[in-house]
Short mmCIF file of C-alpha atoms in Angstrom, two decimals:
data_model
loop_
_atom_site.label_atom_id
_atom_site.label_comp_id
_atom_site.label_asym_id
_atom_site.label_seq_id
_atom_site.Cartn_x
_atom_site.Cartn_y
_atom_site.Cartn_z
CA UNK A 710 5.71 -20.28 -30.64
CA UNK A 711 4.87 -16.66 -30.83
CA UNK A 712 2.63 -16.87 -27.85
CA UNK A 713 5.69 -18.68 -26.02
CA UNK A 714 8.12 -16.03 -26.57
CA UNK A 715 5.79 -13.30 -25.83
CA UNK A 716 5.17 -15.23 -22.40
CA UNK A 717 8.91 -15.50 -21.73
CA UNK A 718 9.46 -11.55 -22.50
CA UNK A 719 6.63 -10.77 -20.57
CA UNK A 720 7.87 -12.55 -17.40
CA UNK A 721 11.50 -11.12 -17.76
CA UNK A 722 10.40 -7.54 -17.93
CA UNK A 723 7.79 -8.42 -14.79
CA UNK A 724 9.98 -9.80 -12.76
CA UNK A 725 12.71 -7.24 -13.41
CA UNK A 726 10.46 -4.16 -12.68
CA UNK A 727 9.01 -6.02 -9.57
CA UNK A 728 12.44 -6.64 -8.06
CA UNK A 729 13.31 -3.01 -8.80
CA UNK A 730 10.67 -2.16 -6.41
CA UNK A 731 11.11 -4.82 -3.83
CA UNK A 732 15.05 -4.64 -3.61
CA UNK A 733 16.73 -2.59 -0.53
CA UNK A 734 20.22 -3.48 -1.27
CA UNK A 735 20.96 -1.62 -4.57
CA UNK A 736 22.04 -4.63 -6.58
CA UNK A 737 18.74 -5.01 -8.58
CA UNK A 738 19.08 -0.96 -9.48
CA UNK A 739 22.54 -1.25 -10.50
CA UNK A 740 21.49 -3.90 -13.34
CA UNK A 741 17.53 -3.20 -14.14
CA UNK A 742 17.29 0.63 -13.71
CA UNK A 743 16.86 0.60 -17.48
CA UNK A 744 13.36 -1.43 -17.12
CA UNK A 745 11.85 1.48 -15.53
CA UNK A 746 13.13 4.23 -17.88
CA UNK A 747 11.57 2.37 -20.66
CA UNK A 748 7.88 2.58 -19.26
CA UNK A 749 5.75 4.80 -21.41
CA UNK A 750 4.97 7.69 -18.90
CA UNK A 751 8.43 8.24 -17.17
CA UNK A 752 9.84 8.29 -20.49
CA UNK A 753 7.51 11.07 -21.64
CA UNK A 754 7.88 12.93 -18.47
CA UNK A 755 11.98 12.65 -18.48
CA UNK A 756 11.59 13.85 -22.32
CA UNK A 757 13.35 10.56 -22.92
CA UNK A 758 12.81 11.05 -27.11
CA UNK A 759 14.75 7.80 -27.87
CA UNK A 760 12.50 5.54 -25.84
CA UNK A 761 9.26 7.29 -26.73
CA UNK A 762 9.83 7.23 -30.37
CA UNK A 763 11.05 3.51 -30.04
CA UNK A 764 7.89 2.53 -27.98
CA UNK A 765 5.85 4.42 -30.75
CA UNK A 766 7.52 2.70 -33.73
CA UNK A 767 7.05 -0.83 -32.02
CA UNK A 768 3.57 -0.09 -31.67
CA UNK A 769 3.23 0.96 -35.49
CA UNK A 770 5.14 -2.24 -36.17
CA UNK A 771 3.37 -4.92 -34.06
CA UNK A 772 0.55 -3.54 -32.29
CA UNK A 773 0.32 -3.22 -28.35
CA UNK A 774 3.36 -5.16 -27.51
CA UNK A 775 4.30 -2.72 -25.08
CA UNK A 776 1.19 -3.52 -23.26
CA UNK A 777 1.49 -7.34 -23.22
CA UNK A 778 5.19 -7.54 -22.69
CA UNK A 779 6.74 -4.51 -20.84
CA UNK A 780 3.81 -2.70 -18.78
CA UNK A 781 4.01 -4.49 -15.43
CA UNK A 782 0.28 -3.67 -14.68
CA UNK A 783 -0.73 -5.35 -18.02
CA UNK A 784 1.14 -8.71 -16.91
CA UNK A 785 -0.16 -8.47 -13.63
CA UNK A 786 -3.69 -8.49 -14.84
CA UNK A 787 -2.68 -11.47 -17.10
CA UNK A 788 -1.56 -13.36 -13.66
CA UNK A 789 -4.89 -12.22 -11.88
CA UNK A 790 -6.94 -13.55 -15.20
CA UNK A 791 -5.10 -16.95 -14.95
CA UNK A 792 -5.52 -17.36 -11.43
CA UNK A 793 -9.31 -16.53 -12.08
CA UNK A 794 -9.56 -19.30 -14.71
CA UNK A 795 -7.63 -21.93 -12.40
CA UNK A 796 -10.01 -21.20 -9.29
CA UNK A 797 -13.10 -20.54 -11.15
CA UNK A 798 -12.64 -23.37 -13.45
CA UNK A 799 -13.62 -21.41 -16.58
CA UNK A 800 -11.36 -22.52 -19.57
CA UNK A 801 -13.31 -20.44 -21.74
CA UNK A 802 -13.87 -17.19 -19.76
CA UNK A 803 -14.15 -14.41 -22.25
CA UNK A 804 -16.66 -13.36 -24.87
CA UNK A 805 -16.73 -10.36 -27.23
CA UNK A 806 -17.82 -7.01 -25.95
CA UNK A 807 -17.88 -3.61 -28.04
CA UNK A 808 -15.64 -0.62 -27.17
CA UNK A 809 -16.61 1.82 -24.97
CA UNK A 810 -14.90 4.68 -27.10
CA UNK A 811 -16.62 7.31 -25.01
CA UNK A 812 -14.96 6.10 -21.86
CA UNK A 813 -11.51 5.47 -23.38
CA UNK A 814 -10.99 9.17 -24.64
CA UNK A 815 -12.97 10.58 -21.96
CA UNK A 816 -10.26 9.35 -19.40
CA UNK A 817 -7.39 10.16 -21.84
CA UNK A 818 -8.63 13.52 -22.08
CA UNK A 819 -8.94 14.12 -18.35
CA UNK A 820 -5.38 12.46 -18.14
CA UNK A 821 -3.62 14.66 -20.55
CA UNK A 822 -5.62 17.60 -19.05
CA UNK A 823 -4.17 17.17 -15.41
CA UNK A 824 -0.34 16.56 -17.02
CA UNK A 825 -0.59 19.59 -18.68
CA UNK A 826 -2.22 21.61 -15.78
CA UNK A 827 0.69 20.17 -13.75
CA UNK A 828 -1.35 17.73 -11.43
CA UNK A 829 0.96 14.74 -12.11
CA UNK A 830 0.12 13.37 -8.80
CA UNK A 831 -3.45 13.20 -9.80
CA UNK A 832 -2.86 11.77 -13.31
CA UNK A 833 -0.70 8.88 -11.71
CA UNK A 834 -3.91 7.48 -10.20
CA UNK A 835 -4.60 5.91 -13.32
CA UNK A 836 -1.01 5.58 -14.76
CA UNK A 837 -0.39 1.81 -15.33
CA UNK A 838 3.29 1.68 -14.04
CA UNK A 839 2.41 4.23 -11.00
CA UNK A 840 -0.18 2.18 -10.24
CA UNK A 841 1.66 -1.13 -10.34
CA UNK A 842 4.50 0.90 -8.31
CA UNK A 843 2.38 1.53 -5.51
CA UNK A 844 1.07 -2.20 -5.22
CA UNK A 845 4.48 -3.57 -5.31
CA UNK A 846 6.01 -0.88 -2.92
CA UNK A 847 3.15 -1.18 -0.33
CA UNK A 848 1.72 -4.48 -0.66
CA UNK A 849 4.35 -6.98 -1.95
CA UNK A 850 7.39 -5.02 -0.29
CA UNK A 851 6.48 -5.89 3.26
CA UNK A 852 5.72 -9.45 2.39
CA UNK A 853 9.33 -9.42 0.62
CA UNK A 854 10.97 -8.06 3.69
CA UNK A 855 9.29 -10.36 6.01
CA UNK A 856 10.54 -13.27 4.30
CA UNK A 857 13.97 -11.69 4.08
CA UNK A 858 13.96 -11.18 8.09
CA UNK A 859 13.00 -14.74 8.49
CA UNK A 860 16.11 -15.90 6.41
CA UNK A 861 17.90 -13.51 8.32
CA UNK A 862 17.17 -15.04 11.68
CA UNK A 863 17.97 -18.54 10.50
CA UNK A 864 21.31 -17.10 8.83
CA UNK A 865 22.32 -15.78 12.24
CA UNK A 866 21.60 -18.85 14.02
CA UNK A 867 23.67 -20.54 11.50
CA UNK A 868 26.39 -17.88 12.40
CA UNK A 869 26.04 -16.59 8.75
CA UNK A 870 25.80 -13.40 7.31
CA UNK A 871 24.50 -13.72 3.98
CA UNK A 872 20.93 -11.85 4.89
CA UNK A 873 20.47 -8.68 7.28
CA UNK A 874 17.29 -7.72 8.98
CA UNK A 875 15.40 -4.68 7.72
CA UNK A 876 12.75 -2.67 9.09
CA UNK A 877 8.90 -3.23 7.86
CA UNK A 878 6.85 -0.16 8.48
CA UNK A 879 3.89 1.86 7.41
CA UNK A 880 4.99 4.58 5.38
CA UNK A 881 1.59 5.90 4.13
CA UNK A 882 -2.00 4.87 5.08
CA UNK A 883 -3.46 6.78 2.45
CA UNK A 884 -1.28 5.25 -0.07
CA UNK A 885 -1.51 1.83 1.31
CA UNK A 886 -5.35 2.19 1.05
CA UNK A 887 -5.41 3.33 -2.54
CA UNK A 888 -2.93 0.47 -3.51
CA UNK A 889 -4.98 -1.96 -1.77
CA UNK A 890 -8.12 -0.66 -3.75
CA UNK A 891 -6.64 -0.43 -6.83
CA UNK A 892 -5.37 -4.43 -6.52
CA UNK A 893 -8.55 -5.70 -5.46
CA UNK A 894 -10.62 -3.49 -8.34
CA UNK A 895 -8.03 -5.10 -11.01
CA UNK A 896 -8.51 -8.27 -9.63
CA UNK A 897 -11.96 -8.34 -10.11
CA UNK A 898 -12.02 -6.99 -13.51
CA UNK A 899 -8.96 -9.27 -14.96
CA UNK A 900 -10.78 -12.29 -13.12
CA UNK A 901 -14.11 -11.71 -15.02
CA UNK A 902 -12.69 -9.81 -18.09
CA UNK A 903 -9.05 -10.31 -18.58
CA UNK A 904 -7.82 -7.03 -19.76
CA UNK A 905 -10.95 -4.86 -19.04
CA UNK A 906 -8.67 -2.10 -17.53
CA UNK A 907 -6.49 -1.83 -19.94
CA UNK A 908 -9.10 -1.33 -22.72
CA UNK A 909 -11.34 1.07 -20.76
CA UNK A 910 -9.38 2.69 -18.26
CA UNK A 911 -5.70 2.95 -18.86
CA UNK A 912 -4.88 6.09 -20.85
CA UNK A 913 -1.52 4.37 -22.19
CA UNK A 914 -3.75 1.56 -23.68
CA UNK A 915 -5.84 3.94 -25.46
CA UNK A 916 -3.32 6.23 -27.02
CA UNK A 917 -1.18 2.99 -28.03
CA UNK A 918 -4.61 1.29 -29.23
CA UNK A 919 -5.10 4.08 -31.53
CA UNK A 920 -1.65 3.54 -33.23
CA UNK A 921 -2.19 0.06 -33.37
CA UNK A 922 -4.81 0.38 -35.82
CA UNK A 923 -2.29 1.29 -38.40
CA UNK A 924 0.31 -1.50 -37.37
CA UNK A 925 2.31 -3.35 -40.17
CA UNK A 926 1.61 -6.65 -38.57
CA UNK A 927 -1.70 -7.64 -37.36
CA UNK A 928 -3.49 -10.95 -36.36
CA UNK A 929 -5.76 -12.01 -39.44
CA UNK A 930 -8.55 -14.68 -39.61
CA UNK A 931 -8.36 -16.54 -42.93
CA UNK A 932 -12.29 -16.93 -43.31
CA UNK A 933 -11.69 -20.16 -45.82
CA UNK A 934 -10.16 -21.94 -43.19
CA UNK A 935 -12.43 -20.93 -40.21
CA UNK A 936 -15.25 -23.14 -39.16
CA UNK A 937 -16.74 -20.67 -36.63
CA UNK A 938 -16.18 -22.55 -33.73
CA UNK A 939 -15.76 -19.31 -31.60
CA UNK A 940 -12.44 -20.65 -29.73
CA UNK A 941 -10.52 -17.48 -30.60
CA UNK A 942 -13.18 -15.07 -29.07
CA UNK A 943 -13.49 -16.99 -25.96
CA UNK A 944 -9.90 -17.24 -25.58
CA UNK A 945 -9.37 -13.24 -26.29
CA UNK A 946 -8.20 -11.42 -22.85
CA UNK A 947 -8.91 -8.25 -24.57
CA UNK A 948 -12.72 -9.34 -25.46
CA UNK A 949 -11.76 -7.55 -29.29
CA UNK A 950 -12.76 -10.65 -31.47
CA UNK A 951 -16.02 -10.58 -33.11
CA UNK A 952 -15.77 -14.45 -34.30
CA UNK A 953 -19.09 -14.90 -35.92
CA UNK A 954 -18.36 -11.91 -38.20
CA UNK A 955 -14.53 -12.57 -38.45
CA UNK A 956 -13.86 -8.98 -37.13
CA UNK A 957 -10.97 -7.78 -34.91
CA UNK A 958 -10.91 -4.60 -33.12
CA UNK A 959 -7.02 -3.86 -33.46
CA UNK A 960 -7.36 -0.88 -31.09
CA UNK A 961 -7.85 -3.01 -28.22
CA UNK A 962 -5.70 -6.13 -29.06
CA UNK A 963 -2.89 -6.44 -26.96
CA UNK A 964 -1.11 -8.83 -29.18
CA UNK A 965 -1.14 -11.43 -26.72
CA UNK A 966 -1.16 -14.42 -29.33
CA UNK A 967 -3.87 -16.22 -27.29
CA UNK A 968 -5.99 -16.80 -30.34
CA UNK A 969 -3.09 -17.88 -32.85
CA UNK A 970 -2.09 -20.38 -30.28
CA UNK A 971 -5.45 -21.91 -29.40
CA UNK A 972 -6.86 -22.16 -33.03
CA UNK A 973 -6.89 -25.66 -33.98
CA UNK A 974 -7.24 -25.11 -37.62
CA UNK A 975 -4.55 -22.36 -38.40
CA UNK A 976 -7.23 -20.22 -39.53
CA UNK A 977 -5.45 -17.27 -37.19
CA UNK A 978 -2.10 -15.70 -38.20
CA UNK A 979 0.13 -12.77 -37.61
CA UNK A 980 0.28 -11.33 -41.16
CA UNK A 981 1.93 -8.19 -42.96
CA UNK A 982 -0.42 -5.63 -44.25
CA UNK A 983 -1.25 -2.17 -43.45
CA UNK A 984 -5.05 -1.58 -43.30
CA UNK A 985 -6.36 0.94 -40.78
CA UNK A 986 -9.84 0.26 -41.07
CA UNK A 987 -10.01 -3.66 -41.66
CA UNK A 988 -11.72 -5.68 -39.19
CA UNK A 989 -12.61 -3.10 -36.85
CA UNK A 990 -16.33 -3.38 -35.91
CA UNK A 991 -17.30 0.36 -34.61
CA UNK A 992 -20.83 -0.59 -33.87
CA UNK A 993 -21.63 -4.31 -33.54
CA UNK A 994 -25.01 -5.69 -33.87
CA UNK A 995 -27.17 -6.47 -30.90
CA UNK A 996 -26.44 -10.53 -31.83
CA UNK A 997 -23.09 -10.10 -31.11
CA UNK A 998 -23.40 -8.46 -27.78
CA UNK A 999 -23.05 -10.30 -24.63
CA UNK A 1000 -25.02 -10.35 -21.31
CA UNK A 1001 -22.17 -9.84 -19.49
CA UNK A 1002 -21.27 -6.77 -20.86
CA UNK A 1003 -22.62 -4.63 -18.05
CA UNK A 1004 -20.23 -6.49 -15.50
CA UNK A 1005 -16.93 -4.60 -16.87
CA UNK A 1006 -18.81 -1.57 -16.46
CA UNK A 1007 -20.21 -2.06 -12.94
CA UNK A 1008 -16.59 -2.73 -12.03
CA UNK A 1009 -15.41 0.50 -13.83
CA UNK A 1010 -17.80 2.60 -11.99
CA UNK A 1011 -16.57 0.89 -8.94
CA UNK A 1012 -13.04 1.70 -9.60
CA UNK A 1013 -13.73 5.54 -10.21
CA UNK A 1014 -15.90 5.66 -7.16
CA UNK A 1015 -13.53 4.18 -4.97
CA UNK A 1016 -10.50 6.38 -6.23
CA UNK A 1017 -12.60 9.17 -5.49
CA UNK A 1018 -13.53 8.46 -2.08
CA UNK A 1019 -10.04 7.24 -1.07
CA UNK A 1020 -8.54 10.51 -2.46
CA UNK A 1021 -10.83 12.67 -0.69
CA UNK A 1022 -9.33 11.01 2.80
CA UNK A 1023 -6.08 11.28 1.95
CA UNK A 1024 -5.02 13.92 4.26
CA UNK A 1025 -5.15 11.95 7.41
CA UNK A 1026 -1.66 11.13 8.41
CA UNK A 1027 -0.68 7.53 9.66
CA UNK A 1028 0.59 8.21 13.13
CA UNK A 1029 2.67 5.32 14.48
CA UNK A 1030 3.36 4.15 18.06
CA UNK A 1031 5.84 1.94 19.63
CA UNK A 1032 7.00 1.41 22.83
CA UNK A 1033 10.44 0.07 23.54
CA UNK A 1034 11.00 -2.25 26.57
CA UNK A 1035 13.41 -1.49 29.31
CA UNK A 1036 12.98 0.59 32.54
CA UNK A 1037 10.61 2.92 30.88
CA UNK A 1038 8.27 3.50 27.73
CA UNK A 1039 9.99 5.50 25.02
CA UNK A 1040 7.99 7.40 22.63
CA UNK A 1041 8.48 7.76 19.14
CA UNK A 1042 9.09 10.96 17.45
CA UNK A 1043 6.11 12.51 15.48
CA UNK A 1044 6.52 14.24 12.42
CA UNK A 1045 6.30 18.20 13.03
CA UNK A 1046 3.94 20.42 10.90
CA UNK A 1047 5.93 21.72 8.18
CA UNK A 1048 4.55 24.86 6.17
CA UNK A 1049 6.89 23.49 3.06
CA UNK A 1050 7.59 19.69 2.47
CA UNK A 1051 11.18 18.81 2.23
CA UNK A 1052 11.81 17.22 -1.58
CA UNK A 1053 14.75 14.79 -2.03
CA UNK A 1054 18.03 16.21 -3.21
CA UNK A 1055 18.16 17.05 -6.95
CA UNK A 1056 14.44 17.80 -7.30
CA UNK A 1057 15.42 21.37 -8.20
CA UNK A 1058 12.02 22.86 -7.31
CA UNK A 1059 8.63 22.10 -6.16
CA UNK A 1060 7.08 22.73 -9.28
CA UNK A 1061 9.46 20.92 -11.57
CA UNK A 1062 8.87 17.79 -8.95
CA UNK A 1063 5.15 18.08 -8.92
CA UNK A 1064 5.03 18.22 -12.75
CA UNK A 1065 7.75 15.20 -13.35
CA UNK A 1066 6.90 12.66 -10.57
CA UNK A 1067 4.83 9.82 -11.20
CA UNK A 1068 4.38 8.90 -7.51
CA UNK A 1069 5.80 5.55 -8.99
CA UNK A 1070 7.41 4.85 -5.30
CA UNK A 1071 10.71 3.81 -6.62
CA UNK A 1072 12.85 6.20 -4.70
CA UNK A 1073 10.58 5.13 -1.37
CA UNK A 1074 11.43 1.78 -1.72
CA UNK A 1075 15.16 2.59 -2.33
CA UNK A 1076 15.61 4.95 0.30
CA UNK A 1077 17.86 3.10 2.55
CA UNK A 1078 17.45 5.40 5.78
CA UNK A 1079 13.65 5.50 6.07
CA UNK A 1080 13.65 9.06 4.92
CA UNK A 1081 11.15 9.20 2.05
CA UNK A 1082 7.54 8.28 2.42
CA UNK A 1083 4.62 9.30 0.00
CA UNK A 1084 2.88 12.49 0.77
CA UNK A 1085 -0.90 12.72 2.38
CA UNK A 1086 -1.31 16.29 1.06
CA UNK A 1087 -3.97 15.87 -1.60
CA UNK A 1088 -2.14 18.07 -3.86
CA UNK A 1089 1.32 16.02 -3.89
CA UNK A 1090 -0.59 12.99 -3.02
CA UNK A 1091 1.65 10.04 -2.87
CA UNK A 1092 4.35 11.98 -4.23
CA UNK A 1093 7.77 11.35 -2.02
CA UNK A 1094 8.52 13.55 0.87
CA UNK A 1095 11.24 13.67 3.46
CA UNK A 1096 10.88 13.15 7.23
CA UNK A 1097 13.03 12.53 9.64
CA UNK A 1098 11.34 10.36 12.61
CA UNK A 1099 13.38 7.05 11.33
CA UNK A 1100 16.56 8.59 9.87
CA UNK A 1101 18.20 11.18 8.08
CA UNK A 1102 19.20 12.14 4.69
CA UNK A 1103 22.84 10.96 4.74
CA UNK A 1104 25.27 13.29 2.34
CA UNK A 1105 26.92 10.36 0.96
CA UNK A 1106 23.75 8.51 -0.35
CA UNK A 1107 22.29 9.26 -3.79
CA UNK A 1108 20.00 6.06 -4.30
CA UNK A 1109 16.96 8.40 -4.75
CA UNK A 1110 18.19 10.05 -7.76
CA UNK A 1111 20.00 7.26 -9.04
CA UNK A 1112 16.82 5.24 -9.22
CA UNK A 1113 14.31 8.02 -10.68
CA UNK A 1114 13.15 7.11 -14.16
CA UNK A 1115 11.68 10.67 -14.97
CA UNK A 1116 14.29 13.11 -13.88
CA UNK A 1117 11.93 14.45 -11.15
CA UNK A 1118 15.10 13.72 -9.12
CA UNK A 1119 17.83 14.82 -11.26
CA UNK A 1120 21.22 12.82 -10.97
CA UNK A 1121 23.26 14.26 -8.37
CA UNK A 1122 26.74 13.57 -7.22
CA UNK A 1123 27.94 13.07 -3.61
CA UNK A 1124 29.67 16.32 -3.48
CA UNK A 1125 26.95 18.15 -4.95
CA UNK A 1126 24.41 16.70 -2.63
CA UNK A 1127 26.67 17.71 0.38
CA UNK A 1128 26.37 21.47 -0.56
CA UNK A 1129 22.42 21.34 -1.90
CA UNK A 1130 20.22 23.02 0.39
CA UNK A 1131 17.06 21.14 0.68
CA UNK A 1132 15.91 22.87 3.60
CA UNK A 1133 16.91 24.79 6.76
CA UNK A 1134 16.89 23.52 10.56
CA UNK A 1135 14.79 25.45 12.99
CA UNK A 1136 14.99 25.52 17.06
CA UNK A 1137 12.24 25.30 18.91
CA UNK A 1138 12.94 26.70 22.30
CA UNK A 1139 10.02 25.01 24.28
CA UNK A 1140 11.05 21.41 23.45
CA UNK A 1141 14.91 21.94 24.13
CA UNK A 1142 15.99 19.46 26.85
CA UNK A 1143 18.64 21.99 28.16
CA UNK A 1144 15.93 24.38 28.94
CA UNK A 1145 13.01 21.81 30.02
CA UNK A 1146 15.05 19.62 31.96
CA UNK A 1147 18.09 21.15 32.87
CA UNK A 1148 20.30 18.55 31.44
CA UNK A 1149 23.02 19.52 28.85
CA UNK A 1150 22.79 18.19 25.46
CA UNK A 1151 24.45 19.16 22.14
CA UNK A 1152 23.21 16.47 20.06
CA UNK A 1153 22.38 18.21 17.28
CA UNK A 1154 25.57 20.22 17.02
CA UNK A 1155 27.70 17.25 17.67
CA UNK A 1156 25.91 15.47 14.64
CA UNK A 1157 25.57 18.28 12.08
CA UNK A 1158 27.82 17.23 9.05
CA UNK A 1159 28.10 20.80 7.76
CA UNK A 1160 28.95 22.51 11.14
CA UNK A 1161 26.08 24.66 11.09
CA UNK A 1162 24.83 24.60 14.41
CA UNK A 1163 26.86 26.07 17.38
CA UNK A 1164 25.85 25.57 21.33
CA UNK A 1165 25.86 28.83 22.71
CA UNK A 1166 24.83 30.14 26.65
CA UNK A 1167 21.18 30.59 26.92
CA UNK A 1168 22.09 33.56 29.07
CA UNK A 1169 24.24 35.90 27.42
CA UNK A 1170 25.08 37.56 30.64
CA UNK A 1171 26.11 34.18 32.07
CA UNK A 1172 28.74 32.02 30.63
CA UNK A 1173 28.09 29.23 32.60
CA UNK A 1174 24.63 29.06 31.83
CA UNK A 1175 22.69 25.89 29.81
CA UNK A 1176 23.97 26.08 26.46
CA UNK A 1177 21.19 26.04 23.34
CA UNK A 1178 21.76 25.59 19.82
CA UNK A 1179 22.06 28.36 17.25
CA UNK A 1180 21.75 27.63 13.36
CA UNK A 1181 23.63 29.12 10.56
CA UNK A 1182 20.79 28.83 8.00
CA UNK A 1183 23.67 29.68 5.24
CA UNK A 1184 25.60 26.51 5.93
CA UNK A 1185 22.40 24.37 6.62
CA UNK A 1186 21.60 21.56 3.94
CA UNK A 1187 18.46 20.28 5.60
CA UNK A 1188 20.13 16.77 6.00
CA UNK A 1189 17.58 16.33 9.15
CA UNK A 1190 20.50 14.97 11.24
CA UNK A 1191 19.76 17.22 14.04
CA UNK A 1192 15.96 16.53 14.26
CA UNK A 1193 16.45 12.77 13.91
CA UNK A 1194 19.03 12.67 16.71
CA UNK A 1195 17.27 15.01 19.22
CA UNK A 1196 16.35 13.17 22.04
CA UNK A 1197 12.99 15.23 22.87
CA UNK A 1198 9.69 13.23 22.72
CA UNK A 1199 7.48 13.19 20.98
CA UNK A 1200 8.58 16.39 18.96
CA UNK A 1201 12.13 17.27 18.37
CA UNK A 1202 13.63 20.62 19.79
CA UNK A 1203 15.03 21.52 16.15
CA UNK A 1204 13.20 20.50 13.02
CA UNK A 1205 13.81 21.07 8.81
CA UNK A 1206 11.67 23.40 7.21
CA UNK A 1207 11.69 22.61 3.30
CA UNK A 1208 12.82 25.05 0.62
CA UNK A 1209 10.57 25.54 -2.53
CA UNK A 1210 13.54 25.77 -4.42
CA UNK A 1211 16.72 24.11 -4.10
CA UNK A 1212 20.29 26.01 -3.92
CA UNK A 1213 23.98 25.32 -3.35
CA UNK A 1214 26.72 26.86 -1.42
#
């Protein structure tokens, strides 16, 4: 019964968080935004004391329930392990392995140091919620949207508007590669060792594992009923049950209840009792070690090596080329070089944003205008920034601020956004069509929502000369309407430079 309850809750949270990262209509965020806010690292960065204290108390009472029920990356590993058992036909796939304490605490120490130094983007490489966010947003979301577009095509032929087509495009090649590498390495580790990542790499798992040693309710083995069949250890996805010695490493137990559900003699149960050191084998004997212990180590080394190699190549931008039919080839816009990135409205300042953003990709997935995409800059790797090749930041849209679980993008009203300066427009004379082609334009001035652009004669002495734009930087909010709608190709004749600190007028 306990195992079934755990599976039902885990499925509920996993589906909910996944829908948050895949949904592009906004309905999932309206109902399920709280699921992102109760994730451990976002709650810590948002200084959400209620959520953090609740999760810690939950761990002190029931053990690592967070890891087995709430964390989407943990549940995804369970799904991967289940697939591995079905495909590999290994009904008893696991065996006890000793704790790699030096690795667990070493990774946690590096993780905390990165957070304290403000390098949250680097820390997010191993953060569980952020890792799953990248996998869902860059690997699962395209499949989800292609399926939606197929349904939209069928609905259109049936003269129905129940579905509408949405763009599927590559937002960031470095982030895609990191998400793919993370997914593959997790799959290998889960296939071979169940929760190897959770109990060796994950910093949240290490922290909660320390507290779970003191939990009030623990899985206990009744030695009088146990016949030493070893089934509990072979079903333990955390590899923390030393069945020959009736010992359990509670710092690695994820409270999955597999051992209770599969014990045929009723020798294992969840019992009340505070005992921090009971059944915790710190140094198992050589007889209890398995020859397969080297496999998780090899997988972990591969994970760290692959992550380092990918991170060093993360400054390569993905440039898209697309042609449109008709009478001539139409070039896509190319992103200009910006000395300061454009942060989402509500980010407050570059420092605040860098310290609080977990690069979970939730705002990138939710942006309806194709403005936000992950950064390729190594210092801000995978954290969102705005670029206006596919759309512009509409003043009436506050979706990114609505979904951010860490307050890296603080809540902002439509009225506040309309007067928040996230950047300012800069005119590039050599690209402007009235001067290069001798054709009147004025697109930038016509579409500026704040009236910050005026068209003036290019020759002050000739009132009838071609008109060129002049930007009033005090009125410009950096929305990017001018840059996006400028007909110049491949570089716009006007582009937006970001502000290190956002302000209002």
